[in-house]
Tab-separated table of C-alpha atoms in Angstrom:
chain	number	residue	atom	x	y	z
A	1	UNK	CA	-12.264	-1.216	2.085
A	2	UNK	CA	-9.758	2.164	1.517
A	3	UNK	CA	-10.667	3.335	4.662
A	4	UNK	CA	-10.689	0.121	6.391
A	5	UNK	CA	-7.102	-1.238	5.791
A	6	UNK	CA	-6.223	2.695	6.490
A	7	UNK	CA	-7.604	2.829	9.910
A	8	UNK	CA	-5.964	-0.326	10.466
A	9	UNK	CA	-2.521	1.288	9.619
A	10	UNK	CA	-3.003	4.465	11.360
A	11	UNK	CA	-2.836	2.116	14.676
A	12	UNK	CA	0.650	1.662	13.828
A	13	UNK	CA	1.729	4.788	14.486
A	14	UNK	CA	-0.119	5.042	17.697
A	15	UNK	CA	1.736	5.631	20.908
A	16	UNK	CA	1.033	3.322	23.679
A	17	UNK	CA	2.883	4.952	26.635
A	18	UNK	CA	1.107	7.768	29.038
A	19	UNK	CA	-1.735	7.440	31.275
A	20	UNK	CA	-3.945	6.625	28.184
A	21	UNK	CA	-1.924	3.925	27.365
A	22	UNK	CA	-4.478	0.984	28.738
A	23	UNK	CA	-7.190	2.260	28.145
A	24	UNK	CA	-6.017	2.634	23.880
A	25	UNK	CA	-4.363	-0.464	23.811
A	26	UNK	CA	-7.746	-1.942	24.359
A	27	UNK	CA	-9.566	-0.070	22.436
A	28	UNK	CA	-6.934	-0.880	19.389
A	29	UNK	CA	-7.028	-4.247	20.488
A	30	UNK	CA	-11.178	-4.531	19.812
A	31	UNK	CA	-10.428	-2.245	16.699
A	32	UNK	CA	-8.152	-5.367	15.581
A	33	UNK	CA	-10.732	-7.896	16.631
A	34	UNK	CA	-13.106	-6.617	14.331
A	35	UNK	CA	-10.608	-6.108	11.647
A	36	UNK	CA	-9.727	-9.661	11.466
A	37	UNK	CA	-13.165	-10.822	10.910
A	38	UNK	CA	-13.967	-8.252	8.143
A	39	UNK	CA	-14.832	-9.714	4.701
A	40	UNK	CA	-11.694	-8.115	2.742
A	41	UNK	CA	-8.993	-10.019	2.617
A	42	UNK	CA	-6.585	-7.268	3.369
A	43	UNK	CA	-7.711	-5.816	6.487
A	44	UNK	CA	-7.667	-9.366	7.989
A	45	UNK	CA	-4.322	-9.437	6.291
A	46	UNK	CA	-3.139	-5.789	7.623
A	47	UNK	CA	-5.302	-6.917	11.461
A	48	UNK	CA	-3.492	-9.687	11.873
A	49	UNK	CA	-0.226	-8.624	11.170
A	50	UNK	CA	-1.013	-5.696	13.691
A	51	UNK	CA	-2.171	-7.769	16.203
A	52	UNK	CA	1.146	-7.758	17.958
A	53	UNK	CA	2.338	-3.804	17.754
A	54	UNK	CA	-0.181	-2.555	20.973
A	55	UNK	CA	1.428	-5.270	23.213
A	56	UNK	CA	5.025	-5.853	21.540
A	57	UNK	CA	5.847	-2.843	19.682
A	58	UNK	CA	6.874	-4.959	16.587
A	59	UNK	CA	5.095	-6.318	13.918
A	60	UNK	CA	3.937	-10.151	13.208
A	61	UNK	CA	3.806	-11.382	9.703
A	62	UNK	CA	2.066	-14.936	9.877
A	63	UNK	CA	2.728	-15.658	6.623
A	64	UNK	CA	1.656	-19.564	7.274
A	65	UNK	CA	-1.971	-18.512	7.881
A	66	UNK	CA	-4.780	-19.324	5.743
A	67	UNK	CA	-5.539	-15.447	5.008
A	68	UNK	CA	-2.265	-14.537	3.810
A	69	UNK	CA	-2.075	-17.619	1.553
A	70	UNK	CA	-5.366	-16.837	0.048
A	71	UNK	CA	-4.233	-13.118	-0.400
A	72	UNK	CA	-0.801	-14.017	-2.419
A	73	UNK	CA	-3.009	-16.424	-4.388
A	74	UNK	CA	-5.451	-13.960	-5.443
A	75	UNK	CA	-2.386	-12.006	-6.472
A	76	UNK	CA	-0.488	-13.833	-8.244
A	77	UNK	CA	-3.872	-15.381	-9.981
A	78	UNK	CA	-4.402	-11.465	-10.988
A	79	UNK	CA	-0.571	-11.336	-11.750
A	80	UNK	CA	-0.877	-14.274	-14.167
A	81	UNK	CA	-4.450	-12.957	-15.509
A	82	UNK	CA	-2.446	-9.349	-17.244
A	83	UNK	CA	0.297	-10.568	-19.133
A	84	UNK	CA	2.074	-7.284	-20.860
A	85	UNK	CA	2.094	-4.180	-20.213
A	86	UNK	CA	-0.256	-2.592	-17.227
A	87	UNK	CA	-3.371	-1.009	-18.621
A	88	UNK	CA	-1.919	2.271	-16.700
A	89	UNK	CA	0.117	4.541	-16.552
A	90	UNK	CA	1.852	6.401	-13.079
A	91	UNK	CA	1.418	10.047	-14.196
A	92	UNK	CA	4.707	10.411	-13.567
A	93	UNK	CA	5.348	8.181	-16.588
A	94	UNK	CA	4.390	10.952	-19.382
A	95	UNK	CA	7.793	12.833	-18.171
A	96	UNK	CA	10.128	9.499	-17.922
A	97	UNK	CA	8.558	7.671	-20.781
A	98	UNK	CA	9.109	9.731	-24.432
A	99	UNK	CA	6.518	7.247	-26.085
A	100	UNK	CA	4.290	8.839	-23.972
A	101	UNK	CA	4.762	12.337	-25.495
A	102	UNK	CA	1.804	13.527	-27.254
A	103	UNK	CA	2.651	13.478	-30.954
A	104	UNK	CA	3.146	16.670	-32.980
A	105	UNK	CA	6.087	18.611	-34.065
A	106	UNK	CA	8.981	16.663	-33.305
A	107	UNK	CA	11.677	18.850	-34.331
A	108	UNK	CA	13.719	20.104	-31.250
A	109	UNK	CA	13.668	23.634	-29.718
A	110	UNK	CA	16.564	25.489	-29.327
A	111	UNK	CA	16.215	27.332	-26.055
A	112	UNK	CA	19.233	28.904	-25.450
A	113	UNK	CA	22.499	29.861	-28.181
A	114	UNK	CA	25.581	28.503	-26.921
A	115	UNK	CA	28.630	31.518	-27.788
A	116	UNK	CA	31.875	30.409	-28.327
């Protein structure tokens, strides 16, 4: 499903103009097709939002649509499911969070001598 909703958002930053233009923006356009029919809810999500950018140039967000109303309920089901704190951690979050630290010798360094 990774690679899925990631092909789906690499036609996004395709460029439609040139001589191959046609001939791409039907081939994204068949791409999206298929997308919208796949069994994750996301790349229907992602497809149909992209539906518009070969044609348009601009994003859709049908937000009335049965898929993305399924999609924010699964969410917010899985939202309501992990009350507390995330059963992760970013791994940024062992340099911003001191609880984090591993535990041992808590006393301070002194890394440099300040002269007066």
């Amino acid at each position: 499903a990774s690679t899925k909703t990631r092909v789906v958002l690499a036609t996004l930053c395709l460029r439609y103009n040139g001589a191959e233009g046609p001939q791409l923006r039907q081939e994204v356009e068949a791409l999206l097709d298929e997308a919208e029919h796949d069994e994750d809810g996301w790349v229907c999500m992602l497809a149909k939002s992209a539906r518009t950018v070969p044609t348009h140039g601009s994003l859709t967000l049908p937000l009335h649509h049965e898929t993305f109303q399924k999609t924010v309920e699964d969410l917010s089901a899985l939202s309501d499911r992990t009350r507390g704190p995330p059963p992760f951690h970013p791994l940024e979050d062992v340099f911003l969070s001191p609880h984090l630290l591993p535990l041992g010798d808590s006393t301070p360094i002194q890394h440099f001598r300040i002269r007066r």
